[in-house]
Short mmCIF file of C-alpha atoms in Angstrom, two decimals:
data_model
loop_
_atom_site.label_atom_id
_atom_site.label_comp_id
_atom_site.label_asym_id
_atom_site.label_seq_id
_atom_site.Cartn_x
_atom_site.Cartn_y
_atom_site.Cartn_z
CA MET A 1 -3.68 39.82 -1.64
CA ALA A 2 -4.07 36.77 -3.87
CA LEU A 3 -1.44 38.19 -6.22
CA MET A 4 0.97 38.76 -3.31
CA ASP A 5 0.50 35.15 -2.22
CA PHE A 6 1.31 34.02 -5.72
CA PHE A 7 4.77 35.56 -5.55
CA LYS A 8 5.85 34.56 -2.10
CA LYS A 9 4.19 31.24 -1.34
CA LYS A 10 4.64 27.72 -2.64
CA SER A 11 1.38 25.89 -3.24
CA SER A 12 0.41 23.55 -0.41
CA SER A 13 0.91 20.51 -2.63
CA GLU A 14 4.50 21.58 -3.33
CA VAL A 15 5.07 22.03 0.39
CA ALA A 16 3.68 18.52 0.98
CA LYS A 17 5.88 17.00 -1.71
CA ASP A 18 9.04 18.65 -0.39
CA ARG A 19 8.28 17.62 3.19
CA LEU A 20 7.58 14.04 2.15
CA LYS A 21 10.75 13.70 0.10
CA LEU A 22 12.89 14.64 3.09
CA LEU A 23 10.84 12.57 5.51
CA LEU A 24 11.09 9.43 3.40
CA ILE A 25 14.86 9.72 3.06
CA SER A 26 15.21 9.63 6.82
CA ASP A 27 12.51 6.91 7.21
CA ARG A 28 14.19 4.71 4.61
CA THR A 29 17.66 5.00 6.13
CA THR A 30 16.67 4.39 9.71
CA CYS A 31 18.46 1.14 10.44
CA SER A 32 17.45 -1.20 13.20
CA THR A 33 20.06 -1.67 15.93
CA GLU A 34 20.68 -5.23 14.71
CA VAL A 35 21.51 -4.02 11.20
CA MET A 36 23.81 -1.33 12.61
CA GLU A 37 25.57 -4.00 14.66
CA LEU A 38 26.09 -6.16 11.55
CA ILE A 39 27.48 -3.20 9.60
CA LYS A 40 29.79 -2.34 12.48
CA ASN A 41 31.15 -5.89 12.75
CA ASP A 42 31.80 -6.07 9.02
CA ILE A 43 33.64 -2.75 9.03
CA ILE A 44 35.80 -3.91 11.94
CA LYS A 45 36.57 -7.14 10.07
CA VAL A 46 37.70 -5.37 6.90
CA ILE A 47 39.77 -2.67 8.61
CA SER A 48 41.37 -5.18 10.99
CA LYS A 49 42.95 -6.87 7.98
CA TYR A 50 45.21 -3.86 7.57
CA MET A 51 45.24 -1.99 10.86
CA GLU A 52 45.11 -2.63 14.55
CA ILE A 53 42.10 -0.73 15.78
CA ASP A 54 40.60 0.01 19.14
CA SER A 55 37.26 -1.75 18.69
CA ASP A 56 35.97 -0.52 22.04
CA GLY A 57 36.47 3.11 21.09
CA LEU A 58 34.77 2.60 17.76
CA ASP A 59 31.66 4.59 16.92
CA ILE A 60 29.49 4.13 13.83
CA GLN A 61 26.18 5.83 13.15
CA ILE A 62 23.87 7.12 10.47
CA THR A 63 23.45 10.87 10.74
CA GLN A 64 21.97 13.71 8.72
CA THR A 65 24.34 16.03 6.93
CA ASP A 66 24.00 18.93 4.48
CA ALA A 67 23.99 17.76 0.88
CA GLU A 68 26.88 18.94 -1.32
CA ASP A 69 24.53 20.40 -3.89
CA GLY A 70 22.75 22.39 -1.21
CA MET A 71 19.52 20.44 -1.72
CA GLY A 72 18.63 19.94 1.93
CA ARG A 73 19.87 17.25 4.29
CA VAL A 74 20.93 13.74 3.34
CA PRO A 75 21.80 10.71 5.44
CA ALA A 76 25.49 9.84 5.92
CA LEU A 77 27.32 6.95 7.49
CA CYS A 78 29.85 8.33 9.99
CA ALA A 79 32.54 6.09 11.40
CA ASN A 80 35.05 7.10 14.07
CA ILE A 81 37.66 4.37 14.31
CA PRO A 82 40.73 4.89 16.54
CA ILE A 83 43.81 3.32 14.90
CA ARG A 84 46.51 1.83 17.15
CA ASP A 85 48.98 0.70 14.53
CA MET A 86 49.38 -0.71 11.03
CA LYS A 87 49.49 -4.45 10.76
CA LYS A 88 53.07 -5.69 10.28
CA ASN A 89 52.28 -7.62 7.12
CA VAL A 90 51.06 -4.53 5.29
CA ARG A 91 53.83 -2.17 6.37
CA ASN A 92 56.05 -0.95 3.57
CA MET B 1 -2.94 -20.55 -12.52
CA SER B 2 -4.31 -18.72 -9.55
CA GLU B 3 -3.00 -15.43 -8.23
CA VAL B 4 -3.07 -14.22 -4.62
CA ILE B 5 -3.29 -10.44 -4.26
CA VAL B 6 -3.05 -8.55 -0.98
CA ILE B 7 -4.65 -5.09 -0.80
CA THR B 8 -2.79 -3.04 1.77
CA SER B 9 -1.93 0.54 2.74
CA GLY B 10 -0.46 0.85 6.22
CA LYS B 11 -2.71 3.75 7.15
CA GLY B 12 -6.36 3.13 7.91
CA GLY B 13 -9.28 4.74 6.12
CA VAL B 14 -7.70 5.17 2.70
CA GLY B 15 -10.02 2.71 0.93
CA LYS B 16 -8.55 -0.81 1.21
CA THR B 17 -11.89 -2.50 1.82
CA THR B 18 -13.70 -0.50 -0.88
CA THR B 19 -10.88 -1.33 -3.30
CA THR B 20 -10.97 -5.04 -2.39
CA ALA B 21 -14.75 -5.15 -2.90
CA ASN B 22 -14.60 -3.34 -6.24
CA VAL B 23 -11.57 -5.08 -7.72
CA GLY B 24 -12.95 -8.46 -6.60
CA THR B 25 -16.39 -7.79 -8.05
CA GLY B 26 -14.82 -6.41 -11.23
CA LEU B 27 -12.68 -9.52 -11.74
CA ALA B 28 -15.81 -11.65 -11.23
CA LYS B 29 -17.59 -9.53 -13.86
CA LEU B 30 -14.70 -10.31 -16.18
CA ASP B 31 -15.53 -14.02 -15.72
CA LYS B 32 -12.85 -14.95 -13.22
CA LYS B 33 -13.59 -17.14 -10.24
CA VAL B 34 -12.77 -14.95 -7.25
CA VAL B 35 -12.70 -15.26 -3.47
CA LEU B 36 -12.32 -12.26 -1.17
CA ILE B 37 -10.82 -12.88 2.27
CA ASP B 38 -11.32 -10.35 5.06
CA THR B 39 -8.21 -10.69 7.24
CA ASP B 40 -9.16 -7.88 9.61
CA ILE B 41 -10.05 -10.09 12.58
CA GLY B 42 -12.01 -8.18 15.22
CA LEU B 43 -12.98 -5.33 12.87
CA ARG B 44 -14.68 -6.97 9.94
CA ASN B 45 -16.08 -4.70 7.24
CA LEU B 46 -15.78 -6.33 3.86
CA ASP B 47 -19.06 -8.18 4.46
CA VAL B 48 -21.08 -4.94 4.85
CA VAL B 49 -19.38 -3.25 1.90
CA MET B 50 -20.31 -6.31 -0.21
CA GLY B 51 -23.85 -6.37 1.25
CA LEU B 52 -23.42 -9.93 2.53
CA GLU B 53 -23.48 -9.27 6.29
CA ASN B 54 -26.72 -11.20 6.87
CA ARG B 55 -25.45 -14.42 5.37
CA ILE B 56 -22.48 -15.13 7.64
CA VAL B 57 -22.54 -18.47 9.44
CA TYR B 58 -18.87 -19.44 9.78
CA ASN B 59 -15.75 -17.28 9.47
CA LEU B 60 -12.01 -17.34 8.84
CA VAL B 61 -11.15 -18.32 12.42
CA ASP B 62 -13.69 -21.19 12.33
CA VAL B 63 -12.01 -22.55 9.21
CA VAL B 64 -8.50 -22.24 10.65
CA GLU B 65 -9.52 -23.84 13.93
CA GLY B 66 -11.28 -26.68 12.13
CA ASN B 67 -14.82 -25.89 13.34
CA CYS B 68 -16.05 -26.14 9.75
CA ARG B 69 -14.89 -26.93 6.22
CA ILE B 70 -13.79 -24.07 3.92
CA LYS B 71 -16.82 -24.59 1.67
CA GLN B 72 -19.18 -24.04 4.61
CA ALA B 73 -17.65 -20.66 5.45
CA LEU B 74 -17.59 -19.29 1.90
CA ILE B 75 -20.51 -16.98 1.11
CA LYS B 76 -21.65 -16.85 -2.49
CA ASP B 77 -22.26 -13.32 -3.75
CA LYS B 78 -25.87 -12.37 -4.52
CA ARG B 79 -25.16 -11.07 -8.04
CA TYR B 80 -22.21 -13.06 -9.32
CA SER B 81 -22.13 -16.84 -8.96
CA ASN B 82 -18.34 -16.95 -9.42
CA LEU B 83 -17.65 -14.52 -6.53
CA TYR B 84 -17.23 -15.64 -2.91
CA LEU B 85 -16.44 -14.03 0.44
CA LEU B 86 -14.63 -15.56 3.38
CA PRO B 87 -15.61 -13.25 6.24
CA SER B 88 -13.46 -12.44 9.23
CA ALA B 89 -14.34 -13.15 12.87
CA GLN B 90 -15.75 -10.26 14.85
CA THR B 91 -15.31 -11.61 18.37
CA ARG B 92 -11.64 -12.60 18.21
CA ASP B 93 -8.36 -10.77 17.68
CA LYS B 94 -5.46 -10.89 15.23
CA THR B 95 -3.55 -13.52 17.21
CA ALA B 96 -6.30 -16.11 16.50
CA VAL B 97 -4.60 -16.84 13.15
CA SER B 98 -0.92 -17.36 12.28
CA PRO B 99 0.89 -16.75 8.95
CA GLU B 100 1.46 -20.52 8.60
CA GLN B 101 -2.27 -21.18 8.93
CA MET B 102 -3.00 -18.52 6.28
CA ILE B 103 -0.50 -20.11 3.87
CA LYS B 104 -2.16 -23.52 4.36
CA LEU B 105 -5.68 -22.12 3.87
CA ILE B 106 -4.71 -20.24 0.72
CA GLU B 107 -2.95 -23.27 -0.76
CA GLU B 108 -6.31 -25.07 -0.57
CA LEU B 109 -8.20 -22.14 -2.10
CA ARG B 110 -5.72 -21.90 -5.00
CA GLU B 111 -7.11 -25.14 -6.43
CA GLU B 112 -10.61 -23.69 -6.65
CA PHE B 113 -10.13 -20.02 -7.61
CA ASP B 114 -8.46 -17.85 -10.27
CA TYR B 115 -8.02 -14.88 -7.93
CA ILE B 116 -7.71 -14.75 -4.16
CA LEU B 117 -7.93 -11.20 -2.79
CA LEU B 118 -6.86 -10.44 0.76
CA ASP B 119 -8.22 -7.33 2.47
CA CYS B 120 -5.40 -6.38 4.86
CA PRO B 121 -5.99 -4.59 8.17
CA ALA B 122 -4.31 -1.23 8.87
CA GLY B 123 -0.98 -1.33 10.66
CA ILE B 124 2.13 -3.50 10.35
CA GLU B 125 1.53 -5.98 13.16
CA GLN B 126 0.22 -9.55 13.26
CA GLY B 127 -2.79 -8.90 11.00
CA PHE B 128 -0.53 -7.47 8.29
CA LYS B 129 1.88 -10.38 8.60
CA ASN B 130 -1.01 -12.86 8.25
CA ALA B 131 -2.36 -11.07 5.18
CA ILE B 132 0.92 -10.91 3.27
CA ALA B 133 2.18 -14.39 4.20
CA ALA B 134 0.78 -16.14 1.12
CA ALA B 135 0.53 -13.22 -1.32
CA ASP B 136 2.02 -13.33 -4.82
CA ARG B 137 1.52 -9.65 -5.47
CA ALA B 138 0.26 -6.50 -3.74
CA LEU B 139 -1.93 -3.53 -4.51
CA ILE B 140 -0.95 -0.54 -2.39
CA VAL B 141 -3.78 1.90 -1.80
CA THR B 142 -2.90 5.47 -0.86
CA THR B 143 -4.50 8.89 -0.93
CA PRO B 144 -2.59 12.04 -1.96
CA GLU B 145 -1.88 12.98 1.68
CA VAL B 146 1.45 13.06 3.52
CA SER B 147 0.43 10.58 6.22
CA ALA B 148 -0.94 7.98 3.80
CA ILE B 149 2.06 8.26 1.48
CA ARG B 150 4.54 7.94 4.31
CA ASP B 151 2.83 4.76 5.55
CA ALA B 152 2.63 3.40 2.00
CA ASP B 153 6.39 3.82 1.66
CA ARG B 154 6.97 1.87 4.85
CA ILE B 155 4.64 -0.90 3.64
CA ILE B 156 6.45 -1.11 0.29
CA GLY B 157 9.73 -1.62 2.18
CA LEU B 158 8.18 -4.38 4.31
CA LEU B 159 6.67 -6.14 1.27
CA GLU B 160 10.03 -6.09 -0.52
CA ALA B 161 11.71 -7.45 2.61
CA ASN B 162 9.16 -10.30 2.50
CA ASP B 163 9.99 -11.08 -1.14
CA ILE B 164 6.79 -9.74 -2.66
CA ARG B 165 8.21 -8.21 -5.83
CA LYS B 166 5.10 -7.39 -7.83
CA ILE B 167 3.77 -4.24 -6.20
CA ASP B 168 1.33 -1.85 -7.87
CA LEU B 169 -0.01 1.49 -6.69
CA ILE B 170 -3.58 2.77 -6.58
CA VAL B 171 -3.98 6.48 -5.84
CA ASN B 172 -7.41 6.86 -4.28
CA ARG B 173 -9.67 9.85 -3.55
CA LEU B 174 -8.14 12.24 -6.02
CA ARG B 175 -9.78 15.63 -6.30
CA MET B 176 -8.77 17.13 -9.61
CA ASP B 177 -10.16 20.56 -8.68
CA MET B 178 -7.74 20.66 -5.72
CA VAL B 179 -4.84 19.30 -7.80
CA LYS B 180 -5.40 22.08 -10.34
CA ARG B 181 -5.40 24.69 -7.58
CA GLY B 182 -2.11 23.29 -6.29
CA ASP B 183 -3.68 22.16 -3.04
CA MET B 184 -3.41 18.43 -3.57
CA MET B 185 -0.49 16.33 -4.80
CA SER B 186 -1.05 15.00 -8.31
CA ILE B 187 -0.84 11.35 -9.43
CA GLU B 188 2.60 12.16 -10.90
CA ASP B 189 3.79 13.61 -7.58
CA VAL B 190 2.73 10.48 -5.67
CA VAL B 191 4.29 8.11 -8.22
CA ASP B 192 7.46 10.21 -8.21
CA ILE B 193 7.77 9.96 -4.43
CA LEU B 194 6.92 6.27 -4.01
CA ALA B 195 8.67 5.13 -7.20
CA ILE B 196 6.48 2.07 -7.87
CA HIS B 197 4.28 1.09 -10.80
CA LEU B 198 0.92 2.86 -11.00
CA ILE B 199 -2.01 0.56 -11.82
CA GLY B 200 -4.77 3.13 -11.47
CA ALA B 201 -6.17 6.28 -9.92
CA VAL B 202 -9.66 6.61 -8.48
CA PRO B 203 -11.35 10.01 -8.13
CA ASP B 204 -13.06 11.10 -4.92
CA ASP B 205 -16.57 10.22 -6.04
CA GLU B 206 -19.71 10.52 -3.91
CA ASN B 207 -21.09 7.48 -5.73
CA ILE B 208 -18.68 5.40 -3.62
CA VAL B 209 -20.52 6.47 -0.46
CA ILE B 210 -23.86 5.69 -2.08
CA SER B 211 -22.72 2.25 -3.25
CA THR B 212 -21.34 1.44 0.21
CA ASN B 213 -24.67 2.52 1.74
CA GLN B 214 -26.40 0.03 -0.51
CA GLY B 215 -23.82 -2.73 -0.17
CA GLU B 216 -23.29 -2.96 -3.91
CA PRO B 217 -19.81 -2.30 -5.34
CA LEU B 218 -20.04 0.21 -8.21
CA VAL B 219 -17.27 -1.22 -10.38
CA GLY B 220 -18.22 -1.21 -14.05
CA ASP B 221 -21.04 1.32 -13.82
CA SER B 222 -20.93 4.69 -15.58
CA SER B 223 -19.62 6.74 -12.60
CA MET B 224 -16.03 8.00 -12.70
CA ALA B 225 -15.05 5.67 -9.82
CA GLY B 226 -16.88 2.75 -11.46
CA ILE B 227 -14.93 3.21 -14.70
CA ALA B 228 -11.64 3.74 -12.83
CA TYR B 229 -12.09 0.50 -10.85
CA MET B 230 -12.99 -1.50 -13.96
CA ASN B 231 -9.85 -0.21 -15.68
CA ILE B 232 -7.80 -1.35 -12.68
CA CYS B 233 -9.33 -4.85 -12.94
CA LYS B 234 -8.42 -5.07 -16.63
CA ARG B 235 -4.86 -3.97 -15.85
CA VAL B 236 -4.67 -6.61 -13.09
CA LEU B 237 -5.44 -9.15 -15.82
CA GLY B 238 -2.57 -7.73 -17.86
CA GLU B 239 -4.58 -5.70 -20.37
CA GLU B 240 -3.24 -2.33 -21.42
CA VAL B 241 -5.88 0.27 -20.73
CA PRO B 242 -5.20 4.00 -21.22
CA PHE B 243 -5.47 6.12 -18.08
CA LEU B 244 -8.79 7.81 -17.52
CA ASP B 245 -9.02 11.59 -17.83
CA LEU B 246 -10.22 12.51 -14.36
CA ASN B 247 -10.92 16.11 -15.26
CA ILE B 248 -14.65 16.52 -14.93
CA LYS B 249 -16.05 18.39 -17.86
CA GLU B 250 -17.09 21.84 -16.77
CA GLY B 251 -20.56 22.94 -17.69
CA PHE B 252 -21.11 26.05 -19.81
CA LEU B 253 -22.63 27.98 -16.91
CA SER B 254 -19.75 27.36 -14.53
CA LYS B 255 -17.30 28.40 -17.25
CA LEU B 256 -19.31 31.55 -17.84
CA GLY B 257 -19.40 32.18 -14.11
CA LYS B 258 -15.61 31.95 -13.90
CA LEU B 259 -15.19 34.51 -16.68
CA PHE B 260 -16.93 37.09 -14.53
CA LYS B 261 -15.07 36.32 -11.31
#
């Protein structure tokens, strides 16, 4: 039985380490609503230089997504910004 | 030049008070003038761990409220004449003191002492804010458990946000037999996860319980924990001390016993 366990199970310390690594990524990236609001305003400011956007329909959040290397889930900043038009001064 | 060190962890019961008592006593043994401040208002414990509970007249809140002078509240240790304790109040709560008052108090103590150690309460509320307000550096105490490590990570973030840049880690209550079996995270695992500088590791040693029973910190004696704590004190002073081998030497009989298992 002990031998069987050896082949199929991770040790409990490895389980703990893996759980913690994932947990801390999400703990560390949890932004307060104030910080999210600041990020949102800055993004609007930058994009508004070039485009006319619908700032009421704008949605920005930090979500979890699958990592590209397949190593579990990682946090990602997702922004959904409806564009109305390009600003005249940047049109070609 | 005096240095103000906060001993903190986030989670309760990981050994902050024991660490404060031992590091403070150890620094006093190394001829530094040290004061320990218990900032856990309402749940004071540092006095019993130091064995000074019968000598309290005034406390931290009395000093802050101006009921006495600082000198009247400081309790001189029974073994070391250069070691003092400023006990916490038992009948009040954390809101009795503000961070500004702590900063003012510690500014006064800086003139007198080489090291000012602050024993921080568990949690991240008012008591924590009071304890870190005047700190130059921090010792984070954690055990190799998921809950303690998670809280330590949160505390590290809060310390950095409060501009405390010198942060060192103490991994407490290590059981090498469990680490070897793969049932406890190793020192390397914990350092890898928290990514801060390790200043020492303390084994889970029953002598700690005995020394707390007696109210006499064991730092500097021949027990594993006593040696580990003394090494931490030397590293706090900037000395380079090699890390202790925590593997307890196995006796011949237990080795023989294992052969036949």
